[in-house]
XYZ file of C-alpha atoms in Angstrom:
558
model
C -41.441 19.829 23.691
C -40.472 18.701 27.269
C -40.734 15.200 27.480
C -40.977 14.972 31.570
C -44.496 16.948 31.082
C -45.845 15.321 27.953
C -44.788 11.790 28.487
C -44.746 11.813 32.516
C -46.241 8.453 32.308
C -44.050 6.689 29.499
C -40.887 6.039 31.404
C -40.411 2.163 30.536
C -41.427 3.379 26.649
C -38.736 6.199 26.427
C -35.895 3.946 27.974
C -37.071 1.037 24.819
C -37.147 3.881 22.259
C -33.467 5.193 23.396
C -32.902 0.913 23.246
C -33.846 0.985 19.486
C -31.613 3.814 19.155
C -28.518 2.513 19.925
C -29.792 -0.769 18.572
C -29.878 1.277 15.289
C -26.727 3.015 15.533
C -25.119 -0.534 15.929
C -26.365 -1.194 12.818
C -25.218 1.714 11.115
C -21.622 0.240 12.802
C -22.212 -3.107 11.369
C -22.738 -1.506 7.683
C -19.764 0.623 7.725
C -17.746 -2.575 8.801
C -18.954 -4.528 5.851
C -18.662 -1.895 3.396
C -14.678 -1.244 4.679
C -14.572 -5.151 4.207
C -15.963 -4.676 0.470
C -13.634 -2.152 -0.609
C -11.017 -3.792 1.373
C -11.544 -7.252 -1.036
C -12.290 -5.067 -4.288
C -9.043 -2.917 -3.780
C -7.162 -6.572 -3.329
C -8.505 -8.288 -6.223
C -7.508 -4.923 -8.238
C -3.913 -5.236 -7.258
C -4.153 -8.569 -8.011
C -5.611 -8.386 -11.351
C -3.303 -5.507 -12.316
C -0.245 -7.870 -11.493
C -1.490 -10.433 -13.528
C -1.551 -8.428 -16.584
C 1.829 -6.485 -15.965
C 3.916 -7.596 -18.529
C 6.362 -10.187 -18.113
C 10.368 -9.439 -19.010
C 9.791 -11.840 -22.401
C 7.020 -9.137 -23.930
C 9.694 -6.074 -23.088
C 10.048 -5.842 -27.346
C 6.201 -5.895 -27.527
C 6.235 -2.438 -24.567
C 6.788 -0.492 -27.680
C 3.827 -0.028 -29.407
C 1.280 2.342 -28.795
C -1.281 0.359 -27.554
C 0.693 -1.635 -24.920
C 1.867 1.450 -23.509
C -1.465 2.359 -23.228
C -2.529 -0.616 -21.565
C 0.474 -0.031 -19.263
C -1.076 3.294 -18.312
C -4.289 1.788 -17.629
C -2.827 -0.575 -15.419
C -0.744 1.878 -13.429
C -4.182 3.960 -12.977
C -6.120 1.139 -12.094
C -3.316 0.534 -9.637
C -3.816 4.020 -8.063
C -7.581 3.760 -7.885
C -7.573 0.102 -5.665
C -4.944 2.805 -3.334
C -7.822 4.815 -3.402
C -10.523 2.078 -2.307
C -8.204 1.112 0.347
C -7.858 4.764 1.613
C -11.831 4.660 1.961
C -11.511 1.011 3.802
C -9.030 2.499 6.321
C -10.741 5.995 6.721
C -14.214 4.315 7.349
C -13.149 2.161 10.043
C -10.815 4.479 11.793
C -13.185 7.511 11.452
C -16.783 5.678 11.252
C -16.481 2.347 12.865
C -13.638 2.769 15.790
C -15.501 6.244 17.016
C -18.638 4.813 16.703
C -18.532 1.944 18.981
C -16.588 4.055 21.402
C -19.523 6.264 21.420
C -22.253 3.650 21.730
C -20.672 1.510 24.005
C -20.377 5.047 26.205
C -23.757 5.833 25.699
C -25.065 2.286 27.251
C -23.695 2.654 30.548
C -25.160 6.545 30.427
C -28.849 4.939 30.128
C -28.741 1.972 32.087
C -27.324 4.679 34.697
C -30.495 6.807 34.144
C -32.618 3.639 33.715
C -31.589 2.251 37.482
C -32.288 6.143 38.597
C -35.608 6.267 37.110
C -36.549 2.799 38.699
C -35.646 3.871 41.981
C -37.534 6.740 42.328
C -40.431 5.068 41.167
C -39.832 2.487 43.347
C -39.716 5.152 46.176
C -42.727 6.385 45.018
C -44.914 2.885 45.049
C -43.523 2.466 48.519
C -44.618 5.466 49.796
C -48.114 4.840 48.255
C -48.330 1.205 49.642
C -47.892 2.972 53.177
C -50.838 5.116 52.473
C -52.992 2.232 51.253
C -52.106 0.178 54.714
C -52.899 3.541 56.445
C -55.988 3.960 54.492
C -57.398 0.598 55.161
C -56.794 0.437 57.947
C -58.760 3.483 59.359
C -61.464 2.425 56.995
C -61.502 -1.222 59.299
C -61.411 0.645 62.460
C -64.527 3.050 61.639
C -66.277 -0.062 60.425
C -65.657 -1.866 63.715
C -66.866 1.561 65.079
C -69.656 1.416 63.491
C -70.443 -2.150 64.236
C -70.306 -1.153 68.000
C -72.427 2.167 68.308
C -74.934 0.042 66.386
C -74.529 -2.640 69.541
C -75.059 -0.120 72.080
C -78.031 1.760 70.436
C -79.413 -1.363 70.212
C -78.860 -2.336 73.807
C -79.997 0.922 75.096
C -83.091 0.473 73.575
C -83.595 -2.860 75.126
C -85.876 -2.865 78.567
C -84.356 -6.277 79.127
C -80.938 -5.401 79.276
C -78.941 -4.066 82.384
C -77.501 -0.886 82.946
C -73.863 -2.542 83.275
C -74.189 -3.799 79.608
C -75.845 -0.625 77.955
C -72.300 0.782 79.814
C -70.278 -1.911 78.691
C -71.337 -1.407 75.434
C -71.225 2.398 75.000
C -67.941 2.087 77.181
C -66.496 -0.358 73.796
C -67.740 2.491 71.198
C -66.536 5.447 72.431
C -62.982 3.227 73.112
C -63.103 2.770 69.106
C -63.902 6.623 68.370
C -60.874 7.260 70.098
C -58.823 4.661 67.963
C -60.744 5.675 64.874
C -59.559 9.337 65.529
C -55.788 8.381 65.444
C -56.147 5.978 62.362
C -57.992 9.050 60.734
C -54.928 11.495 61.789
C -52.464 8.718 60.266
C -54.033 8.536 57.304
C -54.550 12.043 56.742
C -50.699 12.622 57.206
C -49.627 9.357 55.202
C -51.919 11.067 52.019
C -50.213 14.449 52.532
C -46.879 12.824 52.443
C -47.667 10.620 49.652
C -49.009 14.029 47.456
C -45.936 15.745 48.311
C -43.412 13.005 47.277
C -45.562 12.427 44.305
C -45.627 15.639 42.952
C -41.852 15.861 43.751
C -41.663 12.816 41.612
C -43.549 13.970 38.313
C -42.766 17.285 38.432
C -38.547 17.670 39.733
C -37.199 14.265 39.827
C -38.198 12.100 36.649
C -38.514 14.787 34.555
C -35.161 15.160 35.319
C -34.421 11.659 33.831
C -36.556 12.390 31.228
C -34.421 15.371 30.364
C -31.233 13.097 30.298
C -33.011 10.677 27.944
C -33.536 13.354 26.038
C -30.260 14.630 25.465
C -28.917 11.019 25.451
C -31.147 10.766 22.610
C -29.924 13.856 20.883
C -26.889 13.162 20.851
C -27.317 9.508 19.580
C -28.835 11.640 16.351
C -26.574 14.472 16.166
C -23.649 11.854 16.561
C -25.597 9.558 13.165
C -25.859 12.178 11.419
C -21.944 13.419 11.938
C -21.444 9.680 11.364
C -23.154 9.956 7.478
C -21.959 12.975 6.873
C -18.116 11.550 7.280
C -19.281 8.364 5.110
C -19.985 11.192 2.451
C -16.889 13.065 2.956
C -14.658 10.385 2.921
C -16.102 8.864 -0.426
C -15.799 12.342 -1.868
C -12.561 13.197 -1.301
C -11.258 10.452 -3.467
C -13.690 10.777 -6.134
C -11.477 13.767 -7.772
C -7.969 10.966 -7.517
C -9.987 8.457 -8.967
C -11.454 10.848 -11.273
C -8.140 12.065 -12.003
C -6.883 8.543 -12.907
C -9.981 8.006 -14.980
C -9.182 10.835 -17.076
C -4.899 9.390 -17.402
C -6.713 6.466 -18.692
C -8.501 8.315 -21.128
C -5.572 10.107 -22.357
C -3.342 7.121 -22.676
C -6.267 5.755 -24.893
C -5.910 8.729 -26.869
C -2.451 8.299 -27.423
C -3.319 5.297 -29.195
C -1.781 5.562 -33.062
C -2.138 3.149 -35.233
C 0.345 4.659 -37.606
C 2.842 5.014 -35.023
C 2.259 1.271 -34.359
C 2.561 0.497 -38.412
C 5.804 2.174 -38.189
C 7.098 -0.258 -35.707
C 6.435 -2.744 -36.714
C 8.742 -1.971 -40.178
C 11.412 -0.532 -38.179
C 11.272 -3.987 -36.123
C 10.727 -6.273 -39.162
C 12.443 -5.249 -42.008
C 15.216 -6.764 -43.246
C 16.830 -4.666 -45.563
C 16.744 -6.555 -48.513
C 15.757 -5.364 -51.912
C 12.605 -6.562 -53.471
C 13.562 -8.943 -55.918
C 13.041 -8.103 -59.684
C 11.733 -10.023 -62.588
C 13.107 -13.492 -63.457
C 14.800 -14.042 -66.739
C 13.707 -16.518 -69.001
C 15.768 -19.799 -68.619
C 16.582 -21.614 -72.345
C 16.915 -25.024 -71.463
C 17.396 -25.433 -75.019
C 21.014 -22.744 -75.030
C 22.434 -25.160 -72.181
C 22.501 -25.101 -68.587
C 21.883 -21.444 -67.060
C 23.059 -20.906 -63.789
C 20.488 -19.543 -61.667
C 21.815 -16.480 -59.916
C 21.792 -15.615 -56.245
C 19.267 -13.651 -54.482
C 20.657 -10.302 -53.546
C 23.712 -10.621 -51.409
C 22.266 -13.560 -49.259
C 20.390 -16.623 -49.914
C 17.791 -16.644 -47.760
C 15.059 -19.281 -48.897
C 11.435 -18.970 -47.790
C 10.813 -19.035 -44.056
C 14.311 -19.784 -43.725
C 16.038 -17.862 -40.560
C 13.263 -14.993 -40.246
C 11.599 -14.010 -36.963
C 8.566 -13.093 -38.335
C 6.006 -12.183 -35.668
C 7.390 -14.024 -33.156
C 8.572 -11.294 -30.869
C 4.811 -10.406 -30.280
C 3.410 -13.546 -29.957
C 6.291 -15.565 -28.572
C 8.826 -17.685 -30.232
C 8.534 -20.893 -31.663
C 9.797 -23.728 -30.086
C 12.708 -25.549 -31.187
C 12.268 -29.657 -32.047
C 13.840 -31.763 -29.807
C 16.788 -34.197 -31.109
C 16.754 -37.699 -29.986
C 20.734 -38.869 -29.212
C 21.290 -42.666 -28.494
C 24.155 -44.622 -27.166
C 26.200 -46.631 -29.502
C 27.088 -50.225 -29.080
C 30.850 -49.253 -28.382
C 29.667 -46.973 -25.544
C 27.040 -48.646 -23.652
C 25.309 -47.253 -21.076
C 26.211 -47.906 -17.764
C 23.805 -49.919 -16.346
C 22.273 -48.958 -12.252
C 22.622 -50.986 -9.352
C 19.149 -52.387 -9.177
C 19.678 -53.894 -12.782
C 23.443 -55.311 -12.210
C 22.143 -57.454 -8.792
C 19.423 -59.651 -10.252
C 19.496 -61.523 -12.817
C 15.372 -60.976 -14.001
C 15.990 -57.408 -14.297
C 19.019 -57.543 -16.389
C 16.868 -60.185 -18.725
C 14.238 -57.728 -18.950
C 16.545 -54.223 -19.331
C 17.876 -56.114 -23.170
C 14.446 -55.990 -24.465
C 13.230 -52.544 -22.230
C 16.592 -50.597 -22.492
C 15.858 -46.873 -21.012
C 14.788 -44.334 -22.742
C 17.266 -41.882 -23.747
C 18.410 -38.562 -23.050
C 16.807 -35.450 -25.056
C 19.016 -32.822 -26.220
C 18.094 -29.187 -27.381
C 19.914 -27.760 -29.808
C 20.281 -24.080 -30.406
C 21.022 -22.480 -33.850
C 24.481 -21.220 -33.943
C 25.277 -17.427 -34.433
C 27.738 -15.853 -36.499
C 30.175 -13.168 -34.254
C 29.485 -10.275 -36.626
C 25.908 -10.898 -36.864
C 26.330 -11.713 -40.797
C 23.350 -14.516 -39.692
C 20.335 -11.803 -39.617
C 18.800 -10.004 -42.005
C 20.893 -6.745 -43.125
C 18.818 -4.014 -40.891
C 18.765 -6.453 -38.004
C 22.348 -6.472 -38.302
C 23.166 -3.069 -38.370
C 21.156 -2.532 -35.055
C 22.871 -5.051 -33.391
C 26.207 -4.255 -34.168
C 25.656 -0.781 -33.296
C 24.499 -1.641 -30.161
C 27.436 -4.175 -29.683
C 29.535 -1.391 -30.817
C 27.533 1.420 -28.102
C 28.173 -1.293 -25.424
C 31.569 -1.700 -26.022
C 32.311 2.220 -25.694
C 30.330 2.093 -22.667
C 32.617 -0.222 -20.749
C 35.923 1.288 -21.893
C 34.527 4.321 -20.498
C 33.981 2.685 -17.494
C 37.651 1.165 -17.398
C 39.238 4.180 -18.505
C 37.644 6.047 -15.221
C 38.919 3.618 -13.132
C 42.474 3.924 -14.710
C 42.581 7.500 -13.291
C 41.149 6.605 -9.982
C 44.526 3.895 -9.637
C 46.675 7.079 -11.110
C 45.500 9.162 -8.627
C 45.538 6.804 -5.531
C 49.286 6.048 -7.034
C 50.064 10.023 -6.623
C 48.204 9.927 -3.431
C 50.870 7.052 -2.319
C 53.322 8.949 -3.515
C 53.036 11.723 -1.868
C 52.145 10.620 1.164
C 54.327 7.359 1.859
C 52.285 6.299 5.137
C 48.819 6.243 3.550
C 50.309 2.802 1.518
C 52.815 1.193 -1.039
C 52.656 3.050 -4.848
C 54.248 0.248 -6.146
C 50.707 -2.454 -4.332
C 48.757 -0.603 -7.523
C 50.724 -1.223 -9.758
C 49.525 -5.152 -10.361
C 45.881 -3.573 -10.567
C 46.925 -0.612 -13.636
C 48.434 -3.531 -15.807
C 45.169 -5.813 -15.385
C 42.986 -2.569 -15.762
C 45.262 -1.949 -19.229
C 45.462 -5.164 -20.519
C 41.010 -5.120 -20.083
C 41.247 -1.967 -21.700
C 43.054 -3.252 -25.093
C 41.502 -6.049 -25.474
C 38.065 -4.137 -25.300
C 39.725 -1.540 -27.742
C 40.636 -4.641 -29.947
C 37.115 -5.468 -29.913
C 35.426 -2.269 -30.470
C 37.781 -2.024 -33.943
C 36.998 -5.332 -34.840
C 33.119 -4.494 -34.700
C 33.936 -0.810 -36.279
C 35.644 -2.398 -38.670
C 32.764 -4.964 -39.791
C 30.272 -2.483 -39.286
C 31.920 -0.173 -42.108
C 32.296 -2.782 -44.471
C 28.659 -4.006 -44.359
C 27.024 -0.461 -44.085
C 29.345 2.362 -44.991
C 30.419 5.344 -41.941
C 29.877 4.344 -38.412
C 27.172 6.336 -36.713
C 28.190 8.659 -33.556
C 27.905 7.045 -30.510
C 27.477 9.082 -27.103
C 29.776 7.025 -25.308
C 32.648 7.660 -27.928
C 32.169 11.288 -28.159
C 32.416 11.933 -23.959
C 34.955 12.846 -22.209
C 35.770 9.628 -20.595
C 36.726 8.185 -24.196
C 38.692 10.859 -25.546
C 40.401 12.179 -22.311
C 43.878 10.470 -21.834
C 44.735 9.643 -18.356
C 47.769 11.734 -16.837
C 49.335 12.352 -13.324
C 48.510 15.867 -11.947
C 50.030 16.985 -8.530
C 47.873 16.717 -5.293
C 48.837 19.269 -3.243
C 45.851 21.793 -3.400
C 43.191 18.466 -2.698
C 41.972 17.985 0.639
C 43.481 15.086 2.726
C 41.606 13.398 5.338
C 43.262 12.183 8.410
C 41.666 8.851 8.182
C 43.933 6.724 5.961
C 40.562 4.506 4.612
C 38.439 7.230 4.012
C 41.360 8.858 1.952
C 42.006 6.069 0.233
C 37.906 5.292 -0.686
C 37.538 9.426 -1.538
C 40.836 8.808 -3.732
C 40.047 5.588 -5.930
C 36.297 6.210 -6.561
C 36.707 10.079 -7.223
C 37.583 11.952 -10.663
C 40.429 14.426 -11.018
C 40.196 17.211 -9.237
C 40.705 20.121 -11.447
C 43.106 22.673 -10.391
C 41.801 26.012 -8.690
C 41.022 28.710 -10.665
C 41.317 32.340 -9.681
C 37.569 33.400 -8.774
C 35.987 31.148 -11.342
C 32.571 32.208 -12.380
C 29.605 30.661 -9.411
C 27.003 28.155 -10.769
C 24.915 28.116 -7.838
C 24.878 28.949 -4.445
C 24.037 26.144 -1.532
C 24.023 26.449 2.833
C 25.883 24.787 5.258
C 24.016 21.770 7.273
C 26.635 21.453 9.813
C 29.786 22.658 10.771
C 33.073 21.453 9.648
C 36.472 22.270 10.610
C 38.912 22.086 7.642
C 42.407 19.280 8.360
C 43.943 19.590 5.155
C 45.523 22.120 2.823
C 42.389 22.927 0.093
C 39.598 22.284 2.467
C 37.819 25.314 3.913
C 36.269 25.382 7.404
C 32.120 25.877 7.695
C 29.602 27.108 10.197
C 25.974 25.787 9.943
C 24.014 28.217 8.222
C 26.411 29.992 6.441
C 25.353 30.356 2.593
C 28.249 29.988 -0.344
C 28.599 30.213 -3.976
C 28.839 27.049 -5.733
C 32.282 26.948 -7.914
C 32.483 23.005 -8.644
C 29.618 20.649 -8.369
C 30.663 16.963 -6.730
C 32.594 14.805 -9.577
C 31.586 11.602 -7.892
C 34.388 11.648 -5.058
C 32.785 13.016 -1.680
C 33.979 17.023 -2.462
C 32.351 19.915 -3.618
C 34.565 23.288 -4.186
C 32.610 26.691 -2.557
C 33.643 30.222 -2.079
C 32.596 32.570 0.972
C 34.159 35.858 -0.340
C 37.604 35.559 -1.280
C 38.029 32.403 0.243
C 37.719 28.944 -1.386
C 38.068 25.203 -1.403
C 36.672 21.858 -0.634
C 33.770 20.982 1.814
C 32.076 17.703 2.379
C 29.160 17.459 -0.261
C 27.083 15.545 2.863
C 27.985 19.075 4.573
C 25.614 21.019 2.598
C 22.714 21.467 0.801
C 22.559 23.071 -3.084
């Protein structure tokens, strides 16, 4: 339907309903602004709940069971999902809200453009009929007065009294007003066909041209809506699968849930190792004095050093001991109490209170204070520890051998004999640690029989013993501090191999051009075998057909 033919006459109406529309649209704006704002503040109050339940590093023992970890998963899904809410908060407004008021805003200045075009014309028209009204009225006041004066001179002519000169007069004045009546007629008649033309112009080329643009304005306000909703749908549904997704992790960790799993625990946590006491013997006060016996290997009496369930619901605090000051070392007193003599009256009978002191229960070195499974585990672990960090120190014995042969050989890159003060402190660590590992071996097998396997004893580290190799096939750098980093952080290099067997290939990222003997030059692009993956010290050994040696590990990718 055209609207310039069926609603010629409802131009003020259209431009009101096209009003409404934007007025609506607005709306629509105004929604998708609160709802971002919603999910904005429920995503936030997520996050915020999820942090206050994340579990604190006191409750790390209690992470164990079944259920917490559960929880934990929870958590971490719940987590995800507020992501999700805020994904829909950012989406909306950039996508819905931004675009929206760019759109309306646009759209305003489109119909008060058409509005003030519209208004003109028809202002154009109502002038152009106001002329024709003035034209009309007056040719209907001339051929009035026309009338007026043929009436006078029939009148007169009729008249015997009357002279000839004022019959002539008279007739004279009406014919005079034909003439004028004529013109007014002619001005009229062309002021009407004017006014018909431009008005038929007007309702049938120019405002239904307007029409036609508040038409299409009005399309597009509805076409634009309904883009607008369907985005609001999409954006919602695209995270419904994540969130869906997480819903169903959550279900899963809840099905993970086992309560025997749990039980277990909890006896591998809590149990002390003792035997379960048997019967007690009759005691014949009547034979003499029986010596009670002890129980098992410890006397432990009831309640007496046990954690019981205090590493799930928190530890009990210790009481506080009360220490006061002895007449032969008094207190010293402040200032305030020294300078005037009322306060020193009144400090003898209100002496300060005195300071509290906490006292922790004291712990035996080999752990001989805990029950016998909890100190089994704890020596092991001591023991795990301990193997650990002479690892550690025996590495960095052979990075100070191999910076010493690096010295060595090469005079100018620095003084052997500077390391030297760093290998003794490094050795005398070491013993001292192995002193310490055999002293907790050594209680460990007398409490509990053969020492389980550590992994830290049975690598390489441990067992390897440090020795001097020659240098001569590693790459050198030119740069004396890069050579000496590469050197005292890096393992051994091994020596070369003839055509060892590839465990991978990798490409060059950029080109290098080999300084040193046992470095090999590369071009960007080029692809090699993989002979020696990068021990730690900056150098990985390749081979492009029968040549091989050292590149920069930050040189390529595997």
């Amino acid at each position: 339907m055209d609207w310039g033919t069926e609603l010629w006459d409802q131009f003020e109406s259209i431009d009101k309903y096209l009003q409404h529309g934007f007025d609506f649209g607005e709306k629509y704006s105004k929604f998708i602004k609160e709802r971002c704002a919603i999910e904005q503040e429920y995503a936030t109050k997520l996050r915020k709940l999820v942090k206050s339940y994340q579990p604190k590093k006191k409750d790390e023992e209690r992470s164990m069971f079944s259920t917490h970890k559960a929880f934990q998963t929870q958590l971490s899904e719940l987590n995800d999902i507020a992501g999700q809410h805020e994904t829909v908060a950012e989406n909306m407004m950039s996508n819905i809200f931004k675009e929206s008021q760019i759109f309306f805003n646009e759209q305003k200045i489109e119909k008060k453009r058409m509005y003030q075009e519209g208004k003109s014309l028809q202002i154009a028209l109502d002038k152009c009929e106001q002329n024709l009204e003035h034209t009309k009225k007056k040719f209907e006041k001339e051929w009035k007065d026309c009338e007026r004066l043929q009436a006078n001179f029939e009148k007169l002519d009729s008249d015997t009294n009357v002279t000839k000169a004022d019959v002539e007069k008279a007739k004279h004045a009406w014919f005079a007003k034909k003439d004028v009546v004529e013109h007014c007629k002619q001005d009229y008649g062309a002021a009407l066909e004017t006014f018909n033309v431009d008005q038929h112009s007007h309702y049938s080329t120019r405002m239904p041209q307007v029409f036609q643009g508040y038409h299409a304005a009005d399309e597009r306000r509805i076409l634009k809506i309904r883009d607008l909703m369907v985005e609001y749908a999409k954006i919602d549904k695209k995270v419904k699968p994540i969130i869906q997704k997480c819903l169903d992790g959550m279900e899963t960790a809840g099905n993970a849930v086992d309560p025997k799993l749990d039980s277990s625990l909890v006896v591998e946590k809590l149990k002390s190792g003792f035997l379960i006491p048997g019967n007690k013997e009759f005691e014949d006060y009547t034979a003499g004095r029986v010596e009670s016996s002890p129980r098992n290997s410890m006397n432990f009496t009831r309640g007496q050093n046990r954690k019981g369930f205090g590493w799930i619901f928190g530890p009990k605090k210790l009481n506080k001991i009360f220490v006061f000051f002895t007449e032969n070392q008094p207190p010293v007193l402040p200032t305030w109490i020294t300078t005037h003599p009322f306060n020193l009256f009144y400090y003898r009978f209100h002496p300060p209170k005195p300071p509290k002191l906490r006292l922790s229960p004291t712990e035996a070195a080999d752990y001989s204070h805990l029950p016998p499974e909890q100190r089994k585990k704890k020596l092991q672990r001591h023991i795990d520890d301990l193997s650990k960090e002479i690892a550690k120190q025996q590495d960095e014995k052979k990075a100070i051998v191999k910076m010493h042969g690096i010295y060595t050989a090469n005079p100018a890159l620095g003084d052997p004999t500077s390391l030297d003060a760093g290998q003794k402190a490094v050795d005398a660590k070491i013993d001292k640690l192995m002193t310490e590992l055999q002293q907790y071996e050594n209680w460990y097998t007398e409490a509990f029989g053969s020492l389980q396997s550590s992994p830290a004893r049975n690598s390489a580290h441990y067992t390897t013993p440090v020795k001097v190799e020659p240098l001569a096939i590693q790459p050198q750098t030119q740069n004396k501090y890069v050579s000496i980093c590469v050197s005292f952080f890096g393992d051994e290099f091994d020596e070369l191999d003839d055509f060892p067997e590839p465990i991978g290939t990798c490409t060059a990222l950029y080109d290098y051009e080999a300084t040193s003997e046992g470095a090999l030059s590369i071009t960007c692009g080029q692809v090699f075998s993989l002979l020696e993956a990068d021990n730690g010290d900056g150098w990985t050994r390749v081979m492009l057909g029968n040549s091989d040696g050292y590149v920069p590990s930050s040189y390529i990718e595997v």
